[in-house]
PDB file of C-alpha atoms in Angstrom:
ATOM      1  CA  UNK A1137      16.464 -10.649  14.479  1.00 86.00           C
ATOM      2  CA  UNK A1138      17.237  -9.223  11.049  1.00 91.00           C
ATOM      3  CA  UNK A1139      16.043  -5.662  10.546  1.00 94.00           C
ATOM      4  CA  UNK A1140      16.250  -3.684   7.315  1.00 96.00           C
ATOM      5  CA  UNK A1141      16.182   0.094   7.292  1.00 96.00           C
ATOM      6  CA  UNK A1142      15.938   2.419   4.306  1.00 97.00           C
ATOM      7  CA  UNK A1143      16.899   6.069   4.252  1.00 93.00           C
ATOM      8  CA  UNK A1144      15.477   8.454   3.209  1.00 92.00           C
ATOM      9  CA  UNK A1145      11.826   7.477   3.538  1.00 94.00           C
ATOM     10  CA  UNK A1146      10.909   9.900   0.754  1.00 96.00           C
ATOM     11  CA  UNK A1147      12.822  11.856  -1.843  1.00 95.00           C
ATOM     12  CA  UNK A1148      11.758  14.446  -4.380  1.00 97.00           C
ATOM     13  CA  UNK A1149      14.227  15.505  -7.074  1.00 96.00           C
ATOM     14  CA  UNK A1150      14.202  17.327 -10.407  1.00 97.00           C
ATOM     15  CA  UNK A1151      14.632  15.328 -13.570  1.00 97.00           C
ATOM     16  CA  UNK A1152      18.239  14.622 -14.545  1.00 97.00           C
ATOM     17  CA  UNK A1153      19.680  14.372 -11.060  1.00 96.00           C
ATOM     18  CA  UNK A1154      21.808  11.447  -9.953  1.00 97.00           C
ATOM     19  CA  UNK A1155      20.618  10.023  -6.677  1.00 95.00           C
ATOM     20  CA  UNK A1156      21.490   7.448  -4.032  1.00 96.00           C
ATOM     21  CA  UNK A1157      19.117   5.363  -1.975  1.00 97.00           C
ATOM     22  CA  UNK A1158      20.427   3.697   1.157  1.00 97.00           C
ATOM     23  CA  UNK A1159      19.645   0.373   2.782  1.00 97.00           C
ATOM     24  CA  UNK A1160      21.119  -1.034   5.979  1.00 97.00           C
ATOM     25  CA  UNK A1161      20.640  -4.403   7.647  1.00 97.00           C
ATOM     26  CA  UNK A1162      21.568  -5.612  11.100  1.00 95.00           C
ATOM     27  CA  UNK A1163      22.715  -9.192  10.456  1.00 92.00           C
ATOM     28  CA  UNK A1164      25.444  -9.715   7.875  1.00 90.00           C
ATOM     29  CA  UNK A1165      24.602 -13.431   7.524  1.00 90.00           C
ATOM     30  CA  UNK A1166      22.715 -13.070   4.264  1.00 90.00           C
ATOM     31  CA  UNK A1167      22.751 -14.966   1.007  1.00 87.00           C
ATOM     32  CA  UNK A1168      21.811 -12.038  -1.191  1.00 90.00           C
ATOM     33  CA  UNK A1169      20.241  -8.600  -1.310  1.00 93.00           C
ATOM     34  CA  UNK A1170      17.727  -7.423  -3.852  1.00 94.00           C
ATOM     35  CA  UNK A1171      16.336  -4.080  -4.883  1.00 97.00           C
ATOM     36  CA  UNK A1172      12.727  -3.883  -6.041  1.00 97.00           C
ATOM     37  CA  UNK A1173      10.524  -1.215  -7.542  1.00 97.00           C
ATOM     38  CA  UNK A1174       6.859  -0.864  -6.596  1.00 96.00           C
ATOM     39  CA  UNK A1175       4.416   1.422  -8.372  1.00 94.00           C
ATOM     40  CA  UNK A1176       1.379   2.646  -6.366  1.00 90.00           C
ATOM     41  CA  UNK A1177      -1.077  -0.166  -5.711  1.00 86.00           C
ATOM     42  CA  UNK A1178       0.975  -2.641  -7.727  1.00 89.00           C
ATOM     43  CA  UNK A1179       3.213  -5.616  -7.146  1.00 91.00           C
ATOM     44  CA  UNK A1180       6.988  -5.584  -6.974  1.00 94.00           C
ATOM     45  CA  UNK A1181       9.457  -5.762  -9.839  1.00 94.00           C
ATOM     46  CA  UNK A1182      12.954  -7.055  -9.178  1.00 92.00           C
ATOM     47  CA  UNK A1183      15.603  -4.566 -10.325  1.00 95.00           C
ATOM     48  CA  UNK A1184      18.916  -5.968  -9.159  1.00 94.00           C
ATOM     49  CA  UNK A1185      20.083  -8.962  -7.156  1.00 92.00           C
ATOM     50  CA  UNK A1186      23.511  -9.004  -5.500  1.00 92.00           C
ATOM     51  CA  UNK A1187      24.843 -12.295  -4.179  1.00 89.00           C
ATOM     52  CA  UNK A1188      26.691 -12.119  -0.867  1.00 89.00           C
ATOM     53  CA  UNK A1189      29.984 -12.798  -2.648  1.00 89.00           C
ATOM     54  CA  UNK A1190      29.481  -9.861  -5.024  1.00 92.00           C
ATOM     55  CA  UNK A1191      30.175  -6.185  -4.486  1.00 94.00           C
ATOM     56  CA  UNK A1192      27.900  -4.625  -7.070  1.00 95.00           C
ATOM     57  CA  UNK A1193      25.480  -5.143  -9.921  1.00 95.00           C
ATOM     58  CA  UNK A1194      24.527  -2.836 -12.781  1.00 96.00           C
ATOM     59  CA  UNK A1195      21.517  -2.644 -15.033  1.00 95.00           C
ATOM     60  CA  UNK A1196      21.194   0.321 -17.353  1.00 96.00           C
ATOM     61  CA  UNK A1197      21.071   3.497 -15.265  1.00 97.00           C
ATOM     62  CA  UNK A1198      20.941   1.523 -12.031  1.00 97.00           C
ATOM     63  CA  UNK A1199      23.900   0.420  -9.966  1.00 98.00           C
ATOM     64  CA  UNK A1200      23.621  -1.390  -6.653  1.00 97.00           C
ATOM     65  CA  UNK A1201      26.487  -2.005  -4.259  1.00 97.00           C
ATOM     66  CA  UNK A1202      26.765  -4.286  -1.270  1.00 97.00           C
ATOM     67  CA  UNK A1203      29.071  -4.062   1.733  1.00 96.00           C
ATOM     68  CA  UNK A1204      28.051  -7.111   3.726  1.00 92.00           C
ATOM     69  CA  UNK A1205      30.492  -6.576   6.571  1.00 92.00           C
ATOM     70  CA  UNK A1206      29.087  -3.143   7.361  1.00 95.00           C
ATOM     71  CA  UNK A1207      25.491  -4.159   6.607  1.00 95.00           C
ATOM     72  CA  UNK A1208      24.930  -1.589   3.883  1.00 97.00           C
ATOM     73  CA  UNK A1209      23.745  -1.372   0.312  1.00 97.00           C
ATOM     74  CA  UNK A1210      23.174   1.575  -1.969  1.00 97.00           C
ATOM     75  CA  UNK A1211      21.133   1.943  -5.121  1.00 97.00           C
ATOM     76  CA  UNK A1212      22.468   4.581  -7.478  1.00 97.00           C
ATOM     77  CA  UNK A1213      20.137   5.962 -10.135  1.00 97.00           C
ATOM     78  CA  UNK A1214      21.810   7.988 -12.854  1.00 97.00           C
ATOM     79  CA  UNK A1215      20.091  10.766 -14.774  1.00 97.00           C
ATOM     80  CA  UNK A1216      16.738  10.310 -13.074  1.00 97.00           C
ATOM     81  CA  UNK A1217      13.527  10.548 -15.134  1.00 97.00           C
ATOM     82  CA  UNK A1218       9.873  11.111 -14.164  1.00 97.00           C
ATOM     83  CA  UNK A1219       9.232   7.457 -15.059  1.00 96.00           C
ATOM     84  CA  UNK A1220      11.540   6.462 -12.202  1.00 97.00           C
ATOM     85  CA  UNK A1221       8.965   7.751  -9.713  1.00 97.00           C
ATOM     86  CA  UNK A1222       8.005   4.804  -7.519  1.00 97.00           C
ATOM     87  CA  UNK A1223       8.800   3.209  -4.177  1.00 97.00           C
ATOM     88  CA  UNK A1224      12.118   1.392  -4.032  1.00 98.00           C
ATOM     89  CA  UNK A1225      12.438  -1.487  -1.613  1.00 98.00           C
ATOM     90  CA  UNK A1226      15.497  -3.410  -0.585  1.00 97.00           C
ATOM     91  CA  UNK A1227      15.264  -6.930   0.777  1.00 95.00           C
ATOM     92  CA  UNK A1228      17.753  -9.374   2.221  1.00 94.00           C
ATOM     93  CA  UNK A1229      17.621 -13.155   2.063  1.00 90.00           C
ATOM     94  CA  UNK A1230      18.788 -14.712   5.333  1.00 85.00           C
ATOM     95  CA  UNK A1231      19.666 -18.371   5.492  1.00 74.00           C
ATOM     96  CA  UNK A1232      16.193 -19.427   4.418  1.00 76.00           C
ATOM     97  CA  UNK A1233      14.326 -18.906   1.193  1.00 78.00           C
ATOM     98  CA  UNK A1234      12.400 -15.822   2.206  1.00 87.00           C
ATOM     99  CA  UNK A1235      12.957 -12.100   1.936  1.00 91.00           C
ATOM    100  CA  UNK A1236      13.044  -9.502   4.692  1.00 94.00           C
ATOM    101  CA  UNK A1237      12.079  -6.104   3.351  1.00 96.00           C
ATOM    102  CA  UNK A1238      12.775  -2.566   4.382  1.00 96.00           C
ATOM    103  CA  UNK A1239       9.990   0.003   4.477  1.00 94.00           C
ATOM    104  CA  UNK A1240      11.066   1.557   1.202  1.00 96.00           C
ATOM    105  CA  UNK A1241      12.043   4.940  -0.196  1.00 97.00           C
ATOM    106  CA  UNK A1242       9.288   6.809  -2.019  1.00 97.00           C
ATOM    107  CA  UNK A1243      10.873   8.622  -4.955  1.00 97.00           C
ATOM    108  CA  UNK A1244       9.313  11.397  -6.958  1.00 97.00           C
ATOM    109  CA  UNK A1245      11.122  12.811  -9.985  1.00 97.00           C
ATOM    110  CA  UNK A1246       9.531  15.969 -11.331  1.00 96.00           C
ATOM    111  CA  UNK A1247      10.031  17.432 -14.820  1.00 95.00           C
TER     112      UNK A1247
ATOM    113  CA  UNK B1191       4.421 -16.224 -20.053  1.00 55.00           C
ATOM    114  CA  UNK B1192       1.653 -14.146 -18.469  1.00 76.00           C
ATOM    115  CA  UNK B1193       3.329 -13.567 -15.126  1.00 93.00           C
ATOM    116  CA  UNK B1194       1.966 -14.274 -11.656  1.00 96.00           C
ATOM    117  CA  UNK B1195      -1.801 -13.877 -11.580  1.00 96.00           C
ATOM    118  CA  UNK B1196      -3.810 -13.080  -8.451  1.00 97.00           C
ATOM    119  CA  UNK B1197      -7.569 -13.059  -7.953  1.00 97.00           C
ATOM    120  CA  UNK B1198      -9.560 -11.249  -6.863  1.00 97.00           C
ATOM    121  CA  UNK B1199      -7.631  -7.993  -7.086  1.00 96.00           C
ATOM    122  CA  UNK B1200      -9.877  -6.319  -4.529  1.00 97.00           C
ATOM    123  CA  UNK B1201     -12.101  -7.735  -1.818  1.00 97.00           C
ATOM    124  CA  UNK B1202     -14.238  -5.871   0.711  1.00 98.00           C
ATOM    125  CA  UNK B1203     -15.680  -8.078   3.412  1.00 98.00           C
ATOM    126  CA  UNK B1204     -17.419  -7.727   6.717  1.00 97.00           C
ATOM    127  CA  UNK B1205     -15.613  -8.616   9.890  1.00 97.00           C
ATOM    128  CA  UNK B1206     -16.078 -12.269  10.712  1.00 97.00           C
ATOM    129  CA  UNK B1207     -16.484 -13.457   7.145  1.00 98.00           C
ATOM    130  CA  UNK B1208     -14.097 -15.840   5.411  1.00 98.00           C
ATOM    131  CA  UNK B1209     -12.162 -14.846   2.308  1.00 98.00           C
ATOM    132  CA  UNK B1210     -10.030 -16.793  -0.144  1.00 98.00           C
ATOM    133  CA  UNK B1211      -7.391 -15.513  -2.528  1.00 98.00           C
ATOM    134  CA  UNK B1212      -6.010 -17.437  -5.455  1.00 98.00           C
ATOM    135  CA  UNK B1213      -2.557 -17.253  -6.997  1.00 98.00           C
ATOM    136  CA  UNK B1214      -1.476 -18.742 -10.314  1.00 97.00           C
ATOM    137  CA  UNK B1215       2.324 -18.735 -10.539  1.00 96.00           C
ATOM    138  CA  UNK B1216       4.397 -18.610 -13.669  1.00 94.00           C
ATOM    139  CA  UNK B1217       4.224 -22.056 -15.230  1.00 91.00           C
ATOM    140  CA  UNK B1218       7.022 -24.419 -14.209  1.00 86.00           C
ATOM    141  CA  UNK B1219       7.968 -22.296 -11.204  1.00 91.00           C
ATOM    142  CA  UNK B1220       8.147 -24.744  -8.348  1.00 90.00           C
ATOM    143  CA  UNK B1221       8.482 -22.140  -5.595  1.00 92.00           C
ATOM    144  CA  UNK B1222       5.476 -20.075  -4.535  1.00 95.00           C
ATOM    145  CA  UNK B1223       5.440 -17.432  -1.798  1.00 95.00           C
ATOM    146  CA  UNK B1224       2.825 -15.398   0.046  1.00 97.00           C
ATOM    147  CA  UNK B1225       3.573 -11.997   1.580  1.00 97.00           C
ATOM    148  CA  UNK B1226       1.406  -9.392   3.263  1.00 97.00           C
ATOM    149  CA  UNK B1227       1.899  -5.642   2.908  1.00 96.00           C
ATOM    150  CA  UNK B1228       0.193  -2.856   4.822  1.00 95.00           C
ATOM    151  CA  UNK B1229       0.241   0.807   3.787  1.00 90.00           C
ATOM    152  CA  UNK B1230       3.644   2.414   4.134  1.00 89.00           C
ATOM    153  CA  UNK B1231       5.380  -0.817   5.039  1.00 93.00           C
ATOM    154  CA  UNK B1232       7.456  -3.360   3.177  1.00 94.00           C
ATOM    155  CA  UNK B1233       6.038  -6.813   2.466  1.00 96.00           C
ATOM    156  CA  UNK B1234       6.169  -9.354   5.295  1.00 95.00           C
ATOM    157  CA  UNK B1235       6.764 -13.022   4.626  1.00 94.00           C
ATOM    158  CA  UNK B1236       3.850 -15.374   5.362  1.00 96.00           C
ATOM    159  CA  UNK B1237       4.653 -18.764   3.869  1.00 95.00           C
ATOM    160  CA  UNK B1238       6.181 -20.562   0.920  1.00 94.00           C
ATOM    161  CA  UNK B1239       5.802 -23.806  -1.008  1.00 94.00           C
ATOM    162  CA  UNK B1240       8.146 -26.056  -2.912  1.00 92.00           C
ATOM    163  CA  UNK B1241       5.738 -27.735  -5.332  1.00 93.00           C
ATOM    164  CA  UNK B1242       2.850 -28.875  -3.089  1.00 93.00           C
ATOM    165  CA  UNK B1243       4.888 -28.958   0.131  1.00 94.00           C
ATOM    166  CA  UNK B1244       4.560 -26.018   2.504  1.00 93.00           C
ATOM    167  CA  UNK B1245       8.130 -25.553   3.714  1.00 91.00           C
ATOM    168  CA  UNK B1246       7.926 -22.595   6.045  1.00 90.00           C
ATOM    169  CA  UNK B1247       5.265 -20.570   7.828  1.00 92.00           C
ATOM    170  CA  UNK B1248       5.718 -17.254   9.550  1.00 91.00           C
ATOM    171  CA  UNK B1249       4.456 -16.662  13.068  1.00 88.00           C
ATOM    172  CA  UNK B1250       2.298 -13.980  11.411  1.00 82.00           C
ATOM    173  CA  UNK B1251       0.230 -16.802   9.966  1.00 84.00           C
ATOM    174  CA  UNK B1252      -2.244 -17.324  12.790  1.00 86.00           C
ATOM    175  CA  UNK B1253      -4.616 -20.269  13.054  1.00 91.00           C
ATOM    176  CA  UNK B1254      -7.158 -18.278  11.047  1.00 95.00           C
ATOM    177  CA  UNK B1255      -4.893 -18.349   8.012  1.00 95.00           C
ATOM    178  CA  UNK B1256      -4.371 -21.388   5.823  1.00 95.00           C
ATOM    179  CA  UNK B1257      -2.536 -21.762   2.557  1.00 96.00           C
ATOM    180  CA  UNK B1258      -2.580 -24.668   0.160  1.00 96.00           C
ATOM    181  CA  UNK B1259      -0.994 -25.560  -3.117  1.00 96.00           C
ATOM    182  CA  UNK B1260      -2.648 -28.724  -4.365  1.00 91.00           C
ATOM    183  CA  UNK B1261      -0.785 -30.515  -7.141  1.00 86.00           C
ATOM    184  CA  UNK B1262       1.947 -27.935  -6.962  1.00 86.00           C
ATOM    185  CA  UNK B1263       0.243 -25.531  -9.341  1.00 91.00           C
ATOM    186  CA  UNK B1264      -2.018 -22.688  -8.149  1.00 96.00           C
ATOM    187  CA  UNK B1265      -2.247 -21.735  -4.491  1.00 98.00           C
ATOM    188  CA  UNK B1266      -5.017 -20.439  -2.254  1.00 98.00           C
ATOM    189  CA  UNK B1267      -4.767 -18.339   0.879  1.00 98.00           C
ATOM    190  CA  UNK B1268      -7.841 -18.476   3.099  1.00 97.00           C
ATOM    191  CA  UNK B1269      -8.510 -16.165   6.004  1.00 97.00           C
ATOM    192  CA  UNK B1270     -11.230 -17.264   8.370  1.00 97.00           C
ATOM    193  CA  UNK B1271     -13.203 -14.977  10.699  1.00 97.00           C
ATOM    194  CA  UNK B1272     -11.584 -11.870   9.257  1.00 97.00           C
ATOM    195  CA  UNK B1273     -10.597  -9.010  11.553  1.00 96.00           C
ATOM    196  CA  UNK B1274      -9.973  -5.376  10.716  1.00 95.00           C
ATOM    197  CA  UNK B1275      -6.276  -5.940  11.298  1.00 95.00           C
ATOM    198  CA  UNK B1276      -6.251  -8.327   8.347  1.00 96.00           C
ATOM    199  CA  UNK B1277      -6.789  -5.401   5.965  1.00 97.00           C
ATOM    200  CA  UNK B1278      -3.724  -5.399   3.733  1.00 97.00           C
ATOM    201  CA  UNK B1279      -2.450  -6.321   0.297  1.00 97.00           C
ATOM    202  CA  UNK B1280      -1.665  -9.994  -0.070  1.00 97.00           C
ATOM    203  CA  UNK B1281       1.133 -10.595  -2.527  1.00 97.00           C
ATOM    204  CA  UNK B1282       1.971 -13.845  -4.229  1.00 97.00           C
ATOM    205  CA  UNK B1283       5.312 -14.531  -5.881  1.00 95.00           C
ATOM    206  CA  UNK B1284       6.990 -17.417  -7.658  1.00 93.00           C
ATOM    207  CA  UNK B1285      10.487 -18.416  -8.645  1.00 90.00           C
ATOM    208  CA  UNK B1286      12.102 -21.243 -10.622  1.00 86.00           C
ATOM    209  CA  UNK B1287      13.597 -22.972  -7.632  1.00 75.00           C
ATOM    210  CA  UNK B1288      15.036 -21.373  -4.551  1.00 68.00           C
ATOM    211  CA  UNK B1289      16.629 -17.984  -4.908  1.00 61.00           C
ATOM    212  CA  UNK B1290      18.658 -17.983  -1.742  1.00 57.00           C
ATOM    213  CA  UNK B1291      21.632 -19.880  -3.042  1.00 54.00           C
ATOM    214  CA  UNK B1292      20.918 -20.024  -6.747  1.00 64.00           C
ATOM    215  CA  UNK B1293      20.061 -16.384  -7.204  1.00 66.00           C
ATOM    216  CA  UNK B1294      16.914 -17.035  -9.213  1.00 74.00           C
ATOM    217  CA  UNK B1295      14.747 -13.987  -9.743  1.00 82.00           C
ATOM    218  CA  UNK B1296      11.496 -13.832  -7.828  1.00 88.00           C
ATOM    219  CA  UNK B1297       8.414 -12.586  -9.644  1.00 92.00           C
ATOM    220  CA  UNK B1298       5.555 -10.907  -7.812  1.00 94.00           C
ATOM    221  CA  UNK B1299       1.915 -10.685  -8.774  1.00 96.00           C
ATOM    222  CA  UNK B1300      -0.114  -7.466  -8.663  1.00 95.00           C
ATOM    223  CA  UNK B1301      -1.496  -8.341  -5.238  1.00 96.00           C
ATOM    224  CA  UNK B1302      -4.952  -8.807  -3.760  1.00 97.00           C
ATOM    225  CA  UNK B1303      -6.268  -5.946  -1.650  1.00 97.00           C
ATOM    226  CA  UNK B1304      -8.376  -6.914   1.348  1.00 98.00           C
ATOM    227  CA  UNK B1305     -10.501  -4.405   3.227  1.00 97.00           C
ATOM    228  CA  UNK B1306     -12.312  -5.658   6.310  1.00 98.00           C
ATOM    229  CA  UNK B1307     -15.150  -3.371   7.446  1.00 96.00           C
TER     230      UNK B1307
END
């Protein structure tokens, strides 16, 4: 059974810091991995999608990497801002068209 | 493009009552998904549709839950004889075709909060 774990569960950093969020999964048989952002009480917004054949994806200040063989992904956020405060969720797509989510990392960036 | 729309946004109901949530996907998205999320947890897959066909159902979807997508447009999720354990946010999402192999982005709605008292 695929399990997705995210570390740390919560993170509080001052504005301007570079930070790394971690995601690990137990079954490497995935089609892709996605990172999402969720604001309190809201839906999810897709940030980055990495296909299983790819190693990383970048969007603005965000960079996500994927090491499928070791079952790990990281989301790197450069020069963090208070507006980045949210919960970040990673999700893997096994060999069906559904997502299996981790429990998320709650990020707070203070001025 | 107004995004994925969900109604109602909040619902408080007494245990034993039936509730129905509606989801309007982004137009021309043929895939529609339902997830459930409880506080402090990630979303859990419930079911998904390709047009009007329900292709997969999670074991989380007990006999009290039913989802439909008539005519392949909007979808409804009905919960019968609600229990306190059904209290959660129900998220709907859509995508233009499958995302597993094609890498299409999935778009989530704002969710429908259910509180069973």
